[in-house]
PDB file of C-alpha atoms in Angstrom:
ATOM      1  CA  MET Y   1     -25.764 -13.721  16.080  1.00 76.00           C
ATOM      2  CA  GLU Y   2     -28.513 -15.205  14.802  1.00 81.00           C
ATOM      3  CA  LEU Y   3     -26.361 -18.335  14.789  1.00 81.00           C
ATOM      4  CA  VAL Y   4     -25.088 -18.107  18.077  1.00 79.00           C
ATOM      5  CA  ASP Y   5     -28.470 -17.109  19.315  1.00 80.00           C
ATOM      6  CA  HIS Y   6     -29.701 -20.439  17.773  1.00 84.00           C
ATOM      7  CA  VAL Y   7     -26.650 -22.281  19.388  1.00 81.00           C
ATOM      8  CA  PHE Y   8     -27.228 -21.338  23.115  1.00 80.00           C
ATOM      9  CA  SER Y   9     -30.696 -21.158  22.873  1.00 82.00           C
ATOM     10  CA  LYS Y  10     -30.431 -24.747  24.763  1.00 78.00           C
ATOM     11  CA  PHE Y  11     -28.417 -22.997  27.199  1.00 75.00           C
ATOM     12  CA  ILE Y  12     -30.300 -19.724  28.122  1.00 69.00           C
ATOM     13  CA  GLN Y  13     -33.197 -21.945  28.888  1.00 67.00           C
ATOM     14  CA  GLN Y  14     -31.074 -24.173  31.258  1.00 62.00           C
ATOM     15  CA  GLY Y  15     -30.065 -20.651  32.940  1.00 61.00           C
ATOM     16  CA  THR Y  16     -26.830 -20.567  31.500  1.00 65.00           C
ATOM     17  CA  ILE Y  17     -25.314 -17.621  30.197  1.00 77.00           C
ATOM     18  CA  LYS Y  18     -24.162 -16.590  26.555  1.00 79.00           C
ATOM     19  CA  ASP Y  19     -22.159 -14.021  27.565  1.00 80.00           C
ATOM     20  CA  ASP Y  20     -19.936 -15.798  30.162  1.00 83.00           C
ATOM     21  CA  ILE Y  21     -19.408 -18.648  27.466  1.00 82.00           C
ATOM     22  CA  LEU Y  22     -18.316 -16.355  24.646  1.00 86.00           C
ATOM     23  CA  ASP Y  23     -15.960 -14.430  27.136  1.00 87.00           C
ATOM     24  CA  MET Y  24     -14.062 -17.671  27.967  1.00 88.00           C
ATOM     25  CA  MET Y  25     -14.354 -18.701  23.782  1.00 89.00           C
ATOM     26  CA  GLU Y  26     -12.678 -15.283  24.059  1.00 90.00           C
ATOM     27  CA  GLN Y  27     -10.156 -16.048  26.334  1.00 88.00           C
ATOM     28  CA  PHE Y  28      -9.033 -19.097  24.827  1.00 89.00           C
ATOM     29  CA  GLY Y  29      -8.893 -17.824  21.310  1.00 91.00           C
ATOM     30  CA  VAL Y  30     -11.445 -19.989  19.703  1.00 92.00           C
ATOM     31  CA  ILE Y  31     -13.598 -16.645  19.030  1.00 93.00           C
ATOM     32  CA  ALA Y  32     -12.490 -13.415  18.266  1.00 93.00           C
ATOM     33  CA  LYS Y  33     -15.056 -10.690  19.393  1.00 91.00           C
ATOM     34  CA  PHE Y  34     -14.678  -6.886  17.295  1.00 91.00           C
ATOM     35  CA  ALA Y  35     -16.095  -4.321  18.678  1.00 85.00           C
ATOM     36  CA  PRO Y  36     -15.565  -0.620  17.336  1.00 80.00           C
ATOM     37  CA  SER Y  37     -19.037   0.602  19.216  1.00 79.00           C
ATOM     38  CA  PRO Y  38     -21.323  -1.450  21.869  1.00 79.00           C
ATOM     39  CA  SER Y  39     -24.085  -1.346  19.486  1.00 82.00           C
ATOM     40  CA  ASP Y  40     -21.689  -2.820  16.625  1.00 85.00           C
ATOM     41  CA  VAL Y  41     -20.619  -6.132  17.888  1.00 86.00           C
ATOM     42  CA  LYS Y  42     -19.034  -8.407  15.596  1.00 88.00           C
ATOM     43  CA  TYR Y  43     -17.161 -12.563  16.191  1.00 90.00           C
ATOM     44  CA  PHE Y  44     -14.475 -13.613  14.213  1.00 93.00           C
ATOM     45  CA  VAL Y  45     -13.795 -17.831  14.243  1.00 93.00           C
ATOM     46  CA  PRO Y  46     -10.021 -17.356  12.445  1.00 94.00           C
ATOM     47  CA  ALA Y  47      -9.691 -20.219  12.978  1.00 92.00           C
ATOM     48  CA  GLN Y  48     -12.612 -21.585  10.317  1.00 91.00           C
ATOM     49  CA  ILE Y  49     -11.998 -19.317   7.273  1.00 92.00           C
ATOM     50  CA  LYS Y  50     -10.731 -21.114   3.921  1.00 91.00           C
ATOM     51  CA  SER Y  51      -9.919 -18.143   1.350  1.00 92.00           C
ATOM     52  CA  SER Y  52      -6.058 -18.210   0.881  1.00 90.00           C
ATOM     53  CA  SER Y  53      -4.461 -14.891   1.084  1.00 90.00           C
ATOM     54  CA  PRO Y  54      -4.856 -12.628  -1.805  1.00 90.00           C
ATOM     55  CA  GLU Y  55      -1.615 -12.405  -3.881  1.00 88.00           C
ATOM     56  CA  ASP Y  56      -1.211  -8.981  -4.001  1.00 89.00           C
ATOM     57  CA  LEU Y  57      -1.455  -8.517   0.034  1.00 91.00           C
ATOM     58  CA  CYS Y  58       1.196 -11.325  -0.572  1.00 87.00           C
ATOM     59  CA  LEU Y  59       3.317  -9.290  -2.641  1.00 86.00           C
ATOM     60  CA  ILE Y  60       3.204  -5.971  -0.020  1.00 89.00           C
ATOM     61  CA  GLU Y  61       6.615  -4.778   1.194  1.00 87.00           C
ATOM     62  CA  PRO Y  62       7.514  -1.571   3.041  1.00 89.00           C
ATOM     63  CA  SER Y  63       7.796   1.715   1.442  1.00 88.00           C
ATOM     64  CA  GLN Y  64      11.849   2.939   2.196  1.00 86.00           C
ATOM     65  CA  THR Y  65      10.585   4.917   5.520  1.00 89.00           C
ATOM     66  CA  ASP Y  66       8.943   1.596   6.882  1.00 93.00           C
ATOM     67  CA  PRO Y  67      10.538  -0.970   9.264  1.00 93.00           C
ATOM     68  CA  CYS Y  68      11.587  -3.821   7.284  1.00 92.00           C
ATOM     69  CA  PRO Y  69       9.939  -6.965   7.277  1.00 94.00           C
ATOM     70  CA  LEU Y  70      10.511  -8.872  10.147  1.00 95.00           C
ATOM     71  CA  TYR Y  71       9.989 -12.508  10.336  1.00 95.00           C
ATOM     72  CA  ILE Y  72       9.267 -14.933  13.411  1.00 96.00           C
ATOM     73  CA  ASN Y  73      11.037 -17.884  12.710  1.00 95.00           C
ATOM     74  CA  PHE Y  74      10.198 -21.446  13.829  1.00 95.00           C
ATOM     75  CA  VAL Y  75      13.210 -23.594  15.137  1.00 92.00           C
ATOM     76  CA  HIS Y  76      11.528 -26.642  14.251  1.00 90.00           C
ATOM     77  CA  GLY Y  77      10.866 -26.031  10.733  1.00 90.00           C
ATOM     78  CA  PHE Y  78       7.177 -25.320  11.058  1.00 93.00           C
ATOM     79  CA  VAL Y  79       4.244 -22.921  12.496  1.00 95.00           C
ATOM     80  CA  PRO Y  80       2.640 -25.069  14.865  1.00 95.00           C
ATOM     81  CA  HIS Y  81      -1.108 -26.194  14.243  1.00 93.00           C
ATOM     82  CA  GLY Y  82      -3.162 -23.559  14.743  1.00 93.00           C
ATOM     83  CA  LEU Y  83      -0.755 -21.079  16.644  1.00 96.00           C
ATOM     84  CA  PHE Y  84      -1.447 -18.654  13.784  1.00 97.00           C
ATOM     85  CA  SER Y  85      -5.256 -18.835  14.221  1.00 96.00           C
ATOM     86  CA  GLN Y  86      -4.596 -17.971  17.894  1.00 96.00           C
ATOM     87  CA  LEU Y  87      -2.118 -14.967  16.986  1.00 97.00           C
ATOM     88  CA  VAL Y  88      -5.031 -13.662  14.551  1.00 97.00           C
ATOM     89  CA  SER Y  89      -7.383 -13.647  17.596  1.00 96.00           C
ATOM     90  CA  GLN Y  90      -5.544 -12.419  20.288  1.00 95.00           C
ATOM     91  CA  THR Y  91      -4.013  -9.724  17.639  1.00 95.00           C
ATOM     92  CA  ILE Y  92      -7.843  -8.714  17.318  1.00 94.00           C
ATOM     93  CA  ARG Y  93      -8.894  -8.259  20.958  1.00 91.00           C
ATOM     94  CA  TRP Y  94      -5.610  -5.929  21.178  1.00 93.00           C
ATOM     95  CA  CYS Y  95      -6.598  -3.662  18.853  1.00 91.00           C
ATOM     96  CA  CYS Y  96      -9.743  -3.311  19.949  1.00 87.00           C
ATOM     97  CA  LYS Y  97      -7.922  -2.261  23.558  1.00 86.00           C
ATOM     98  CA  LYS Y  98      -6.271   0.807  21.469  1.00 84.00           C
ATOM     99  CA  THR Y  99      -7.758   3.991  21.006  1.00 74.00           C
ATOM    100  CA  TRP Y 100      -7.149   3.941  17.111  1.00 82.00           C
ATOM    101  CA  PRO Y 101      -9.704   3.938  14.193  1.00 76.00           C
ATOM    102  CA  MET Y 102     -11.543   0.946  14.133  1.00 79.00           C
ATOM    103  CA  GLU Y 103     -11.668  -0.492  11.409  1.00 88.00           C
ATOM    104  CA  GLN Y 104     -12.382  -3.930  10.434  1.00 91.00           C
ATOM    105  CA  PRO Y 105      -9.499  -6.691   9.449  1.00 93.00           C
ATOM    106  CA  LYS Y 106      -9.706  -8.131   6.719  1.00 95.00           C
ATOM    107  CA  LEU Y 107      -8.462 -12.441   7.269  1.00 96.00           C
ATOM    108  CA  TYR Y 108      -7.384 -14.974   5.184  1.00 95.00           C
ATOM    109  CA  GLN Y 109      -6.255 -18.514   6.146  1.00 93.00           C
ATOM    110  CA  ASN Y 110      -2.947 -18.109   6.061  1.00 94.00           C
ATOM    111  CA  GLY Y 111      -2.845 -13.897   6.212  1.00 96.00           C
ATOM    112  CA  ALA Y 112      -4.383 -11.075   8.220  1.00 96.00           C
ATOM    113  CA  CYS Y 113      -4.546  -7.038   7.791  1.00 96.00           C
ATOM    114  CA  PHE Y 114      -4.900  -5.116  10.101  1.00 95.00           C
ATOM    115  CA  PHE Y 115      -5.766  -1.242  10.043  1.00 93.00           C
ATOM    116  CA  ILE Y 116      -3.530   0.344  13.382  1.00 93.00           C
ATOM    117  CA  GLY Y 117      -2.309   3.470  14.925  1.00 89.00           C
ATOM    118  CA  LYS Y 118      -3.156   7.100  14.359  1.00 85.00           C
ATOM    119  CA  GLN Y 119      -1.256   7.221  11.230  1.00 83.00           C
ATOM    120  CA  VAL Y 120      -3.136   4.688   9.798  1.00 88.00           C
ATOM    121  CA  HIS Y 121      -0.570   1.321   9.094  1.00 92.00           C
ATOM    122  CA  ASN Y 122      -1.205  -1.596   7.394  1.00 94.00           C
ATOM    123  CA  PHE Y 123      -0.117  -4.611  10.199  1.00 96.00           C
ATOM    124  CA  ILE Y 124      -0.098  -7.537   8.132  1.00 96.00           C
ATOM    125  CA  LEU Y 125       0.602 -10.918   8.612  1.00 97.00           C
ATOM    126  CA  ILE Y 126       1.714 -13.552   6.366  1.00 96.00           C
ATOM    127  CA  CYS Y 127       1.790 -17.594   7.465  1.00 95.00           C
ATOM    128  CA  LYS Y 128       3.649 -19.919   5.326  1.00 93.00           C
ATOM    129  CA  LYS Y 129       4.899 -22.995   6.227  1.00 92.00           C
ATOM    130  CA  SER Y 130       8.256 -22.343   8.740  1.00 92.00           C
ATOM    131  CA  PHE Y 131       7.553 -18.639   9.364  1.00 94.00           C
ATOM    132  CA  ILE Y 132       5.193 -15.847   9.564  1.00 96.00           C
ATOM    133  CA  LYS Y 133       6.345 -12.606   7.819  1.00 95.00           C
ATOM    134  CA  ILE Y 134       5.343  -8.722   9.687  1.00 96.00           C
ATOM    135  CA  ILE Y 135       4.598  -6.247   7.565  1.00 96.00           C
ATOM    136  CA  LEU Y 136       4.007  -2.766   8.903  1.00 95.00           C
ATOM    137  CA  ARG Y 137       3.307  -0.256   6.379  1.00 93.00           C
ATOM    138  CA  GLN Y 138       2.006   3.606   6.675  1.00 90.00           C
ATOM    139  CA  ARG Y 139      -1.005   3.844   4.565  1.00 80.00           C
ATOM    140  CA  LYS Y 140      -1.363   7.706   4.569  1.00 65.00           C
ATOM    141  CA  LYS Y 141       1.614  10.674   6.156  1.00 60.00           C
ATOM    142  CA  SER Y 142      -0.934  13.289   8.629  1.00 52.00           C
ATOM    143  CA  CYS Y 143       0.759  16.348   9.436  1.00 48.00           C
ATOM    144  CA  GLU Y 144      -1.138  16.893  12.994  1.00 48.00           C
ATOM    145  CA  LEU Y 145       0.708  14.186  14.590  1.00 47.00           C
ATOM    146  CA  SER Y 146       4.897  13.706  15.921  1.00 45.00           C
ATOM    147  CA  ALA Y 147       6.399  11.642  14.020  1.00 46.00           C
ATOM    148  CA  ASP Y 148       7.364  10.545  17.272  1.00 44.00           C
ATOM    149  CA  THR Y 149       4.159   8.059  17.267  1.00 50.00           C
ATOM    150  CA  SER Y 150       4.814   6.919  14.120  1.00 58.00           C
ATOM    151  CA  GLU Y 151       7.984   5.401  15.290  1.00 68.00           C
ATOM    152  CA  GLU Y 152       6.508   3.948  18.570  1.00 87.00           C
ATOM    153  CA  LEU Y 153       4.531   1.879  16.252  1.00 92.00           C
ATOM    154  CA  PRO Y 154       6.928  -0.979  15.387  1.00 93.00           C
ATOM    155  CA  ILE Y 155       8.261  -1.078  19.109  1.00 93.00           C
ATOM    156  CA  LEU Y 156       4.389  -1.643  20.316  1.00 94.00           C
ATOM    157  CA  VAL Y 157       4.018  -4.186  17.382  1.00 95.00           C
ATOM    158  CA  ARG Y 158       7.306  -5.874  18.224  1.00 95.00           C
ATOM    159  CA  GLY Y 159       6.158  -6.127  22.480  1.00 95.00           C
ATOM    160  CA  PHE Y 160       2.781  -6.865  21.190  1.00 96.00           C
ATOM    161  CA  VAL Y 161       3.888 -10.068  18.911  1.00 96.00           C
ATOM    162  CA  GLU Y 162       6.559 -11.380  22.077  1.00 96.00           C
ATOM    163  CA  ARG Y 163       4.372 -11.055  24.454  1.00 96.00           C
ATOM    164  CA  THR Y 164       1.685 -12.701  22.719  1.00 96.00           C
ATOM    165  CA  LEU Y 165       4.108 -15.542  21.815  1.00 96.00           C
ATOM    166  CA  GLN Y 166       5.445 -15.848  25.513  1.00 96.00           C
ATOM    167  CA  MET Y 167       1.475 -16.268  26.937  1.00 95.00           C
ATOM    168  CA  LEU Y 168       0.707 -18.556  24.153  1.00 95.00           C
ATOM    169  CA  SER Y 169       3.110 -21.511  25.130  1.00 95.00           C
ATOM    170  CA  GLN Y 170       2.347 -20.607  28.979  1.00 94.00           C
ATOM    171  CA  GLU Y 171      -1.451 -21.262  28.688  1.00 91.00           C
ATOM    172  CA  LEU Y 172      -1.711 -24.056  25.686  1.00 91.00           C
ATOM    173  CA  PRO Y 173       0.114 -26.885  26.812  1.00 91.00           C
ATOM    174  CA  TYR Y 174       0.842 -28.518  22.933  1.00 90.00           C
ATOM    175  CA  LEU Y 175       2.981 -25.157  22.952  1.00 92.00           C
ATOM    176  CA  SER Y 176       4.413 -25.192  26.091  1.00 90.00           C
ATOM    177  CA  GLY Y 177       7.649 -26.640  23.704  1.00 88.00           C
ATOM    178  CA  LEU Y 178       7.319 -23.559  21.646  1.00 93.00           C
ATOM    179  CA  GLN Y 179      11.144 -22.438  20.154  1.00 94.00           C
ATOM    180  CA  TYR Y 180      11.353 -19.408  17.996  1.00 95.00           C
ATOM    181  CA  GLU Y 181      13.485 -16.785  16.620  1.00 94.00           C
ATOM    182  CA  LEU Y 182      12.987 -13.322  15.371  1.00 94.00           C
ATOM    183  CA  CYS Y 183      14.821 -12.503  12.279  1.00 93.00           C
ATOM    184  CA  VAL Y 184      15.124 -10.877   8.859  1.00 91.00           C
ATOM    185  CA  ALA Y 185      15.626 -11.397   5.280  1.00 88.00           C
ATOM    186  CA  CYS Y 186      19.741 -11.876   4.262  1.00 83.00           C
ATOM    187  CA  PRO Y 187      20.207  -8.352   1.995  1.00 75.00           C
ATOM    188  CA  TYR Y 188      22.628 -10.223  -0.003  1.00 70.00           C
ATOM    189  CA  CYS Y 189      21.766 -13.568  -0.768  1.00 75.00           C
ATOM    190  CA  HIS Y 190      18.515 -12.208  -1.773  1.00 64.00           C
ATOM    191  CA  GLN Y 191      19.153  -8.623  -3.823  1.00 57.00           C
ATOM    192  CA  GLY Y 192      22.574  -9.932  -5.111  1.00 44.00           C
ATOM    193  CA  ARG Y 193      20.263 -12.569  -6.993  1.00 43.00           C
ATOM    194  CA  ASP Y 194      18.601  -8.698  -8.312  1.00 40.00           C
ATOM    195  CA  ILE Y 195      21.325  -7.437  -9.201  1.00 38.00           C
ATOM    196  CA  VAL Y 196      22.996 -11.079 -11.465  1.00 41.00           C
ATOM    197  CA  GLY Y 197      20.160 -12.148 -12.293  1.00 46.00           C
ATOM    198  CA  GLU Y 198      21.196 -15.958 -10.164  1.00 55.00           C
ATOM    199  CA  GLU Y 199      18.236 -18.111 -10.195  1.00 58.00           C
ATOM    200  CA  CYS Y 200      17.678 -20.483  -8.398  1.00 60.00           C
ATOM    201  CA  SER Y 201      18.789 -24.102  -8.704  1.00 58.00           C
ATOM    202  CA  LYS Y 202      15.798 -26.005  -7.085  1.00 62.00           C
ATOM    203  CA  HIS Y 203      12.957 -23.498  -9.275  1.00 59.00           C
ATOM    204  CA  GLY Y 204      14.761 -21.777 -11.038  1.00 60.00           C
ATOM    205  CA  ARG Y 205      13.435 -18.326 -10.183  1.00 56.00           C
ATOM    206  CA  VAL Y 206      14.842 -14.881  -9.676  1.00 50.00           C
ATOM    207  CA  SER Y 207      14.993 -13.608  -5.965  1.00 50.00           C
ATOM    208  CA  CYS Y 208      13.482 -17.446  -5.392  1.00 58.00           C
ATOM    209  CA  ASP Y 209      11.363 -16.800  -1.713  1.00 59.00           C
ATOM    210  CA  ASP Y 210      10.821 -20.375  -1.417  1.00 64.00           C
ATOM    211  CA  GLU Y 211      10.837 -21.347   2.124  1.00 62.00           C
ATOM    212  CA  ASP Y 212      13.619 -24.182   0.906  1.00 64.00           C
ATOM    213  CA  CYS Y 213      15.726 -21.314  -0.368  1.00 68.00           C
ATOM    214  CA  PHE Y 214      14.897 -18.349   1.828  1.00 79.00           C
ATOM    215  CA  HIS Y 215      17.573 -17.254   3.627  1.00 84.00           C
ATOM    216  CA  LEU Y 216      17.137 -15.769   7.410  1.00 89.00           C
ATOM    217  CA  LEU Y 217      19.094 -13.593   9.574  1.00 87.00           C
ATOM    218  CA  LYS Y 218      18.383 -14.206  13.299  1.00 90.00           C
ATOM    219  CA  ILE Y 219      18.136 -10.932  14.932  1.00 88.00           C
ATOM    220  CA  LYS Y 220      20.944 -10.442  18.471  1.00 81.00           C
ATOM    221  CA  GLU Y 221      20.760  -7.593  19.944  1.00 73.00           C
ATOM    222  CA  HIS Y 222      23.663  -5.655  20.572  1.00 70.00           C
ATOM    223  CA  GLN Y 223      25.928  -7.640  17.633  1.00 73.00           C
ATOM    224  CA  PRO Y 224      26.667  -7.509  14.307  1.00 72.00           C
ATOM    225  CA  LEU Y 225      24.239  -9.907  11.576  1.00 75.00           C
ATOM    226  CA  ILE Y 226      27.145 -12.313   9.692  1.00 76.00           C
ATOM    227  CA  CYS Y 227      25.943 -13.681   6.774  1.00 78.00           C
ATOM    228  CA  THR Y 228      27.520 -17.503   6.291  1.00 75.00           C
ATOM    229  CA  ARG Y 229      26.066 -18.318   2.835  1.00 74.00           C
ATOM    230  CA  LYS Y 230      28.160 -15.402   0.600  1.00 69.00           C
ATOM    231  CA  PRO Y 231      32.145 -15.553   0.536  1.00 61.00           C
ATOM    232  CA  TRP Y 232      32.138 -11.585  -0.548  1.00 62.00           C
ATOM    233  CA  ILE Y 233      33.814  -9.425   1.441  1.00 57.00           C
ATOM    234  CA  GLU Y 234      30.704  -6.460   1.647  1.00 65.00           C
ATOM    235  CA  LYS Y 235      28.403  -4.778   4.030  1.00 66.00           C
ATOM    236  CA  HIS Y 236      24.636  -3.828   3.220  1.00 66.00           C
ATOM    237  CA  THR Y 237      22.342  -2.813   5.668  1.00 70.00           C
ATOM    238  CA  VAL Y 238      18.841  -3.812   6.200  1.00 78.00           C
ATOM    239  CA  ARG Y 239      17.515  -1.268   5.995  1.00 79.00           C
ATOM    240  CA  GLY Y 240      14.536   0.127   8.687  1.00 84.00           C
ATOM    241  CA  LEU Y 241      15.533  -3.064  11.116  1.00 87.00           C
ATOM    242  CA  GLU Y 242      16.667  -0.349  13.698  1.00 87.00           C
ATOM    243  CA  LYS Y 243      12.800   0.979  14.013  1.00 90.00           C
ATOM    244  CA  TRP Y 244      11.712  -2.662  15.455  1.00 91.00           C
ATOM    245  CA  ILE Y 245      14.868  -2.043  18.326  1.00 85.00           C
ATOM    246  CA  PHE Y 246      13.918  -1.063  21.718  1.00 70.00           C
ATOM    247  CA  LYS Y 247      16.518   0.860  22.932  1.00 61.00           C
ATOM    248  CA  ARG Y 248      17.804   3.024  19.568  1.00 48.00           C
ATOM    249  CA  THR Y 249      20.747   4.557  19.899  1.00 45.00           C
ATOM    250  CA  SER Y 250      23.200   6.261  17.818  1.00 41.00           C
ATOM    251  CA  GLN Y 251      25.259   3.167  16.900  1.00 41.00           C
ATOM    252  CA  VAL Y 252      22.472   1.186  15.670  1.00 43.00           C
ATOM    253  CA  HIS Y 253      22.715   1.870  12.325  1.00 45.00           C
ATOM    254  CA  GLU Y 254      26.406   0.478  12.337  1.00 42.00           C
ATOM    255  CA  LEU Y 255      25.541  -2.842  14.682  1.00 42.00           C
ATOM    256  CA  TYR Y 256      22.983  -3.814  11.875  1.00 44.00           C
ATOM    257  CA  THR Y 257      25.026  -3.353   9.388  1.00 46.00           C
ATOM    258  CA  ILE Y 258      25.295  -7.312   7.682  1.00 43.00           C
ATOM    259  CA  CYS Y 259      28.438  -8.359   7.425  1.00 42.00           C
ATOM    260  CA  ILE Y 260      30.038 -10.960   4.691  1.00 39.00           C
TER     261      ILE Y 260
END
């Protein structure tokens, strides 16, 4: 805030109101205001963060009771420049509007970890070359709140992400042609390598997570997901995928069975 006061000192003398300029910068995602209380106000500048995500953040996986990882896969093969920092800014704004316990997010150049929900969850964003990975993982159980509250959280997160991407594509001209798909990792292509110990031909790694080897399947509402890479006639489920679906039914488990 000392830097902000210094930068705006000339404008304040000219009668320009500092808060109005800061609000405009926040509106366009240049900065993100984090205010756990009226007396504790901080600003983040996501586009200026230089430190890379630590390895343990990138390796976090959901538990068996959490929704599966969700992937925003960009059709043209790369995450548009500046989109991730915009998404981080908008996520900070969204978290501050909720009545959840306010914990400061952990921000990195290509990753972010937010603490959301009354039954505190880690909401993790990992930015790769062609996709953004979303992980929602519950930190601890609470007997004070019903399970329904926890089940609604993935729906809130997915709705927020889709609304934000739509808003950014409408408000920012360079994102007007934004095309993406919501995907999940193909369970057979990646779990299968764990079973048979198969290494990818490009990188020599078992269960290779390199984006050139990573097989994603687009989520199609009310349609089964089909893997076309493997000829075996087997069925594998994507555990936790149903938690991301807006309207779940008794058939949703069967609907999201992977047909191979």
